[in-house]
PDB file of C-alpha atoms in Angstrom:
ATOM      1  CA  MET A   1       0.000   0.000   0.000  1.00  0.00           C
ATOM      2  CA  SER A   2       1.465   3.335  -0.957  1.00  0.00           C
ATOM      3  CA  GLU A   3       2.269   6.127   1.493  1.00  0.00           C
ATOM      4  CA  ALA A   4      -0.027   8.607  -0.264  1.00  0.00           C
ATOM      5  CA  LYS A   5      -3.059   6.284  -0.151  1.00  0.00           C
ATOM      6  CA  SER A   6      -2.670   5.540   3.554  1.00  0.00           C
ATOM      7  CA  ARG A   7      -2.986   9.244   4.424  1.00  0.00           C
ATOM      8  CA  LYS A   8      -6.302   9.585   2.557  1.00  0.00           C
ATOM      9  CA  GLY A   9      -5.401  12.697   0.601  1.00  0.00           C
ATOM     10  CA  VAL A  10      -3.756  14.573   3.473  1.00  0.00           C
ATOM     11  CA  VAL A  11      -0.495  16.211   2.448  1.00  0.00           C
ATOM     12  CA  GLN A  12       1.892  17.906   4.843  1.00  0.00           C
ATOM     13  CA  ILE A  13       2.628  21.550   4.152  1.00  0.00           C
ATOM     14  CA  SER A  14       6.363  20.812   4.256  1.00  0.00           C
ATOM     15  CA  GLU A  15       5.985  18.402   1.334  1.00  0.00           C
ATOM     16  CA  VAL A  16       4.140  21.029  -0.692  1.00  0.00           C
ATOM     17  CA  ALA A  17       6.704  23.708   0.201  1.00  0.00           C
ATOM     18  CA  ASN A  18       9.641  21.430  -0.615  1.00  0.00           C
ATOM     19  CA  GLY A  19       8.011  20.546  -3.919  1.00  0.00           C
ATOM     20  CA  LEU A  20       7.816  24.237  -4.783  1.00  0.00           C
ATOM     21  CA  ILE A  21      11.147  25.390  -3.357  1.00  0.00           C
ATOM     22  CA  ASP A  22      13.432  22.496  -4.375  1.00  0.00           C
ATOM     23  CA  PRO A  23      13.288  23.149  -8.148  1.00  0.00           C
ATOM     24  CA  VAL A  24      14.049  26.851  -7.618  1.00  0.00           C
ATOM     25  CA  LEU A  25      16.960  26.107  -5.255  1.00  0.00           C
ATOM     26  CA  ALA A  26      18.274  23.429  -7.581  1.00  0.00           C
ATOM     27  CA  LYS A  27      18.203  25.787 -10.550  1.00  0.00           C
ATOM     28  CA  ARG A  28      19.581  28.873  -8.812  1.00  0.00           C
ATOM     29  CA  ALA A  29      21.935  27.435  -6.186  1.00  0.00           C
ATOM     30  CA  GLY A  30      22.233  23.746  -6.968  1.00  0.00           C
ATOM     31  CA  ILE A  31      21.175  22.751  -3.434  1.00  0.00           C
ATOM     32  CA  SER A  32      18.069  21.200  -1.920  1.00  0.00           C
ATOM     33  CA  THR A  33      16.008  21.917   1.155  1.00  0.00           C
ATOM     34  CA  MET A  34      17.128  18.554   2.530  1.00  0.00           C
ATOM     35  CA  LEU A  35      20.737  19.801   2.642  1.00  0.00           C
ATOM     36  CA  LEU A  36      19.681  23.072   4.270  1.00  0.00           C
ATOM     37  CA  GLY A  37      17.482  21.284   6.801  1.00  0.00           C
ATOM     38  CA  SER A  38      20.181  18.784   7.721  1.00  0.00           C
ATOM     39  CA  TRP A  39      23.052  21.259   7.778  1.00  0.00           C
ATOM     40  CA  ASP A  40      23.265  21.375  11.584  1.00  0.00           C
ATOM     41  CA  GLU A  41      23.874  17.610  11.723  1.00  0.00           C
ATOM     42  CA  ILE A  42      26.253  17.637   8.771  1.00  0.00           C
ATOM     43  CA  ALA A  43      28.368  20.549  10.016  1.00  0.00           C
ATOM     44  CA  GLY A  44      28.343  19.301  13.595  1.00  0.00           C
ATOM     45  CA  ALA A  45      28.152  21.277  16.808  1.00  0.00           C
ATOM     46  CA  GLU A  46      31.431  23.053  16.078  1.00  0.00           C
ATOM     47  CA  PHE A  47      30.281  24.752  12.851  1.00  0.00           C
ATOM     48  CA  ALA A  48      26.468  24.561  12.826  1.00  0.00           C
ATOM     49  CA  ASP A  49      25.963  28.002  14.356  1.00  0.00           C
ATOM     50  CA  CYS A  50      28.499  29.875  12.211  1.00  0.00           C
ATOM     51  CA  THR A  51      28.131  28.334   8.740  1.00  0.00           C
ATOM     52  CA  ARG A  52      25.475  28.053   6.041  1.00  0.00           C
ATOM     53  CA  PRO A  53      25.624  26.354   2.624  1.00  0.00           C
ATOM     54  CA  GLU A  54      25.007  28.871  -0.143  1.00  0.00           C
ATOM     55  CA  LYS A  55      25.291  27.101  -3.476  1.00  0.00           C
ATOM     56  CA  ILE A  56      26.803  24.187  -5.311  1.00  0.00           C
ATOM     57  CA  ALA A  57      28.575  24.940  -8.570  1.00  0.00           C
ATOM     58  CA  TRP A  58      28.444  21.884 -10.805  1.00  0.00           C
ATOM     59  CA  PRO A  59      30.783  21.612 -13.798  1.00  0.00           C
ATOM     60  CA  ARG A  60      28.928  22.390 -17.032  1.00  0.00           C
ATOM     61  CA  ARG A  61      30.532  19.673 -19.108  1.00  0.00           C
ATOM     62  CA  ALA A  62      32.917  16.855 -18.423  1.00  0.00           C
ATOM     63  CA  SER A  63      35.203  18.343 -21.094  1.00  0.00           C
ATOM     64  CA  GLU A  64      35.733  21.412 -18.869  1.00  0.00           C
ATOM     65  CA  ILE A  65      37.378  19.187 -16.272  1.00  0.00           C
ATOM     66  CA  GLY A  66      39.234  17.121 -18.853  1.00  0.00           C
ATOM     67  CA  GLY A  67      37.552  13.893 -17.851  1.00  0.00           C
ATOM     68  CA  GLU A  68      36.132  11.181 -20.028  1.00  0.00           C
ATOM     69  CA  GLY A  69      32.569  11.836 -18.972  1.00  0.00           C
ATOM     70  CA  GLY A  70      30.485  10.620 -16.097  1.00  0.00           C
ATOM     71  CA  HIS A  71      29.751  12.473 -12.910  1.00  0.00           C
ATOM     72  CA  GLN A  72      32.045  15.283 -11.816  1.00  0.00           C
ATOM     73  CA  PRO A  73      31.931  16.573  -8.216  1.00  0.00           C
ATOM     74  CA  GLY A  74      30.797  20.109  -7.525  1.00  0.00           C
ATOM     75  CA  VAL A  75      32.115  22.997  -5.456  1.00  0.00           C
ATOM     76  CA  LEU A  76      30.056  23.900  -2.395  1.00  0.00           C
ATOM     77  CA  THR A  77      30.153  27.545  -1.346  1.00  0.00           C
ATOM     78  CA  VAL A  78      29.800  27.877   2.424  1.00  0.00           C
ATOM     79  CA  ALA A  79      29.257  31.169   4.239  1.00  0.00           C
ATOM     80  CA  CYS A  80      31.183  31.335   7.499  1.00  0.00           C
ATOM     81  CA  GLU A  81      31.370  34.028  10.157  1.00  0.00           C
ATOM     82  CA  GLY A  82      34.591  35.796  10.974  1.00  0.00           C
ATOM     83  CA  ALA A  83      37.631  34.005  12.301  1.00  0.00           C
ATOM     84  CA  ARG A  84      35.834  30.649  12.415  1.00  0.00           C
ATOM     85  CA  ALA A  85      36.549  30.414   8.673  1.00  0.00           C
ATOM     86  CA  LEU A  86      40.174  29.580   9.506  1.00  0.00           C
ATOM     87  CA  PHE A  87      39.061  26.621  11.629  1.00  0.00           C
ATOM     88  CA  LEU A  88      36.632  25.545   8.904  1.00  0.00           C
ATOM     89  CA  THR A  89      39.494  25.598   6.396  1.00  0.00           C
ATOM     90  CA  HIS A  90      41.395  23.122   8.555  1.00  0.00           C
ATOM     91  CA  ALA A  91      38.350  20.873   8.961  1.00  0.00           C
ATOM     92  CA  GLN A  92      37.100  21.049   5.377  1.00  0.00           C
ATOM     93  CA  GLY A  93      38.243  17.528   4.488  1.00  0.00           C
ATOM     94  CA  GLU A  94      36.082  16.045   7.222  1.00  0.00           C
ATOM     95  CA  LEU A  95      33.161  18.305   6.265  1.00  0.00           C
ATOM     96  CA  ILE A  96      33.400  17.226   2.606  1.00  0.00           C
ATOM     97  CA  GLN A  97      33.259  13.585   3.742  1.00  0.00           C
ATOM     98  CA  ARG A  98      30.158  14.296   5.844  1.00  0.00           C
ATOM     99  CA  ILE A  99      28.449  16.082   2.944  1.00  0.00           C
ATOM    100  CA  ASN A 100      29.234  13.247   0.540  1.00  0.00           C
ATOM    101  CA  GLY A 101      27.966  10.788   3.135  1.00  0.00           C
ATOM    102  CA  PHE A 102      24.733  12.764   3.294  1.00  0.00           C
ATOM    103  CA  PHE A 103      24.310  12.664  -0.489  1.00  0.00           C
ATOM    104  CA  GLY A 104      25.405   9.039  -0.676  1.00  0.00           C
ATOM    105  CA  PHE A 105      27.876   9.599  -3.509  1.00  0.00           C
ATOM    106  CA  TYR A 106      30.914  11.730  -4.364  1.00  0.00           C
ATOM    107  CA  ALA A 107      28.935  14.956  -4.880  1.00  0.00           C
ATOM    108  CA  ILE A 108      31.311  17.576  -3.471  1.00  0.00           C
ATOM    109  CA  GLY A 109      35.011  17.698  -4.271  1.00  0.00           C
ATOM    110  CA  GLN A 110      35.884  21.118  -2.891  1.00  0.00           C
ATOM    111  CA  LEU A 111      34.627  23.782  -0.477  1.00  0.00           C
ATOM    112  CA  ARG A 112      34.738  27.484  -1.225  1.00  0.00           C
ATOM    113  CA  ILE A 113      34.559  29.411   2.050  1.00  0.00           C
ATOM    114  CA  VAL A 114      33.299  32.997   2.046  1.00  0.00           C
ATOM    115  CA  GLN A 115      33.345  35.182   5.134  1.00  0.00           C
ATOM    116  CA  LYS A 116      30.003  36.836   5.764  1.00  0.00           C
ATOM    117  CA  PRO A 117      27.423  37.067   8.524  1.00  0.00           C
ATOM    118  CA  VAL A 118      25.334  33.919   8.743  1.00  0.00           C
ATOM    119  CA  ALA A 119      22.653  34.896  11.229  1.00  0.00           C
ATOM    120  CA  ALA A 120      20.578  37.999  10.841  1.00  0.00           C
ATOM    121  CA  PRO A 121      21.528  40.617  13.423  1.00  0.00           C
ATOM    122  CA  PRO A 122      19.008  40.736  16.250  1.00  0.00           C
ATOM    123  CA  LYS A 123      16.563  43.598  16.252  1.00  0.00           C
ATOM    124  CA  PRO A 124      17.235  46.145  18.963  1.00  0.00           C
ATOM    125  CA  TYR A 125      14.896  45.796  21.918  1.00  0.00           C
ATOM    126  CA  ARG A 126      12.823  48.890  22.579  1.00  0.00           C
ATOM    127  CA  ARG A 127      11.220  49.331  25.936  1.00  0.00           C
ATOM    128  CA  PRO A 128       7.536  50.192  25.775  1.00  0.00           C
ATOM    129  CA  ARG A 129       6.487  53.670  26.876  1.00  0.00           C
ATOM    130  CA  PRO A 130       5.087  53.966  30.389  1.00  0.00           C
ATOM    131  CA  LEU A 131       1.301  53.710  30.541  1.00  0.00           C
ATOM    132  CA  THR A 132      -0.795  56.737  31.378  1.00  0.00           C
ATOM    133  CA  GLY A 133      -4.450  57.388  32.084  1.00  0.00           C
ATOM    134  CA  GLU A 134      -7.033  54.631  32.001  1.00  0.00           C
ATOM    135  CA  ARG A 135      -4.590  51.921  30.903  1.00  0.00           C
ATOM    136  CA  ALA A 136      -2.256  52.580  33.840  1.00  0.00           C
ATOM    137  CA  ARG A 137      -5.161  52.483  36.306  1.00  0.00           C
ATOM    138  CA  ARG A 138      -6.453  49.231  34.790  1.00  0.00           C
ATOM    139  CA  LEU A 139      -3.022  47.606  35.092  1.00  0.00           C
ATOM    140  CA  ASP A 140      -2.692  48.744  38.711  1.00  0.00           C
ATOM    141  CA  THR A 141      -6.055  47.178  39.605  1.00  0.00           C
ATOM    142  CA  LEU A 142      -5.097  43.912  37.886  1.00  0.00           C
ATOM    143  CA  VAL A 143      -1.889  43.456  39.922  1.00  0.00           C
ATOM    144  CA  GLU A 144      -3.281  44.955  43.147  1.00  0.00           C
ATOM    145  CA  GLY A 145      -3.764  41.709  45.104  1.00  0.00           C
ATOM    146  CA  ILE A 146      -0.343  40.192  44.391  1.00  0.00           C
ATOM    147  CA  GLU A 147       1.842  39.961  47.504  1.00  0.00           C
ATOM    148  CA  SER A 148       5.215  39.136  45.917  1.00  0.00           C
ATOM    149  CA  GLN A 149       6.923  42.357  44.895  1.00  0.00           C
ATOM    150  CA  ALA A 150       9.103  40.592  42.277  1.00  0.00           C
ATOM    151  CA  LEU A 151       6.064  38.981  40.660  1.00  0.00           C
ATOM    152  CA  LYS A 152       4.155  42.259  40.758  1.00  0.00           C
ATOM    153  CA  THR A 153       7.045  44.083  39.034  1.00  0.00           C
ATOM    154  CA  ALA A 154       7.298  41.408  36.351  1.00  0.00           C
ATOM    155  CA  LEU A 155       3.560  41.469  35.713  1.00  0.00           C
ATOM    156  CA  LYS A 156       3.560  45.262  35.494  1.00  0.00           C
ATOM    157  CA  ARG A 157       6.362  45.086  32.942  1.00  0.00           C
ATOM    158  CA  LEU A 158       4.394  42.500  30.951  1.00  0.00           C
ATOM    159  CA  GLY A 159       1.159  44.476  31.262  1.00  0.00           C
ATOM    160  CA  THR A 160       2.885  47.638  30.061  1.00  0.00           C
ATOM    161  CA  ALA A 161       4.057  45.832  26.943  1.00  0.00           C
ATOM    162  CA  VAL A 162       0.623  44.323  26.332  1.00  0.00           C
ATOM    163  CA  PHE A 163      -1.432  47.472  26.951  1.00  0.00           C
ATOM    164  CA  SER A 164       0.899  49.954  25.236  1.00  0.00           C
ATOM    165  CA  GLN A 165       0.013  51.207  21.785  1.00  0.00           C
ATOM    166  CA  ARG A 166       2.068  49.669  19.037  1.00  0.00           C
ATOM    167  CA  ARG A 167       3.825  51.816  16.485  1.00  0.00           C
ATOM    168  CA  LYS A 168       3.059  51.101  12.874  1.00  0.00           C
TER     169      LYS A 168
END
């Protein structure tokens, strides 16, 4: 019995998204969502937080490499943050083996490491404005019966954020 029939027409959103995104990633960057999703396990704890695969450059023709045909390995471009790129350079042989183990064949022959920020910089935290008028009185009545001063302070801080007007 097939997998699709056993679910009675129910399809996970991730399958639909992967079906839409994979062809675009394959055409533009030569990578798949499976590689991106498994990158933390492939790179290991040492490099998972500071690296990201960007694209795989596959040779256009076997004649460009000078081979007799068949499959030629690609070059994986990996973004790496700052000084960790030096450590990644020393560990690239092991990383190439892990990547090829993930693909199940000799897919990657070389890494190209580019230094750039991997994670988006965090947005600066802005404290909400103090409440005034009716909203301040309402918050005071809500936390009035709480005996613990630490809890009361925390709830007032939370209430201020909830009741404050948001900027658009």
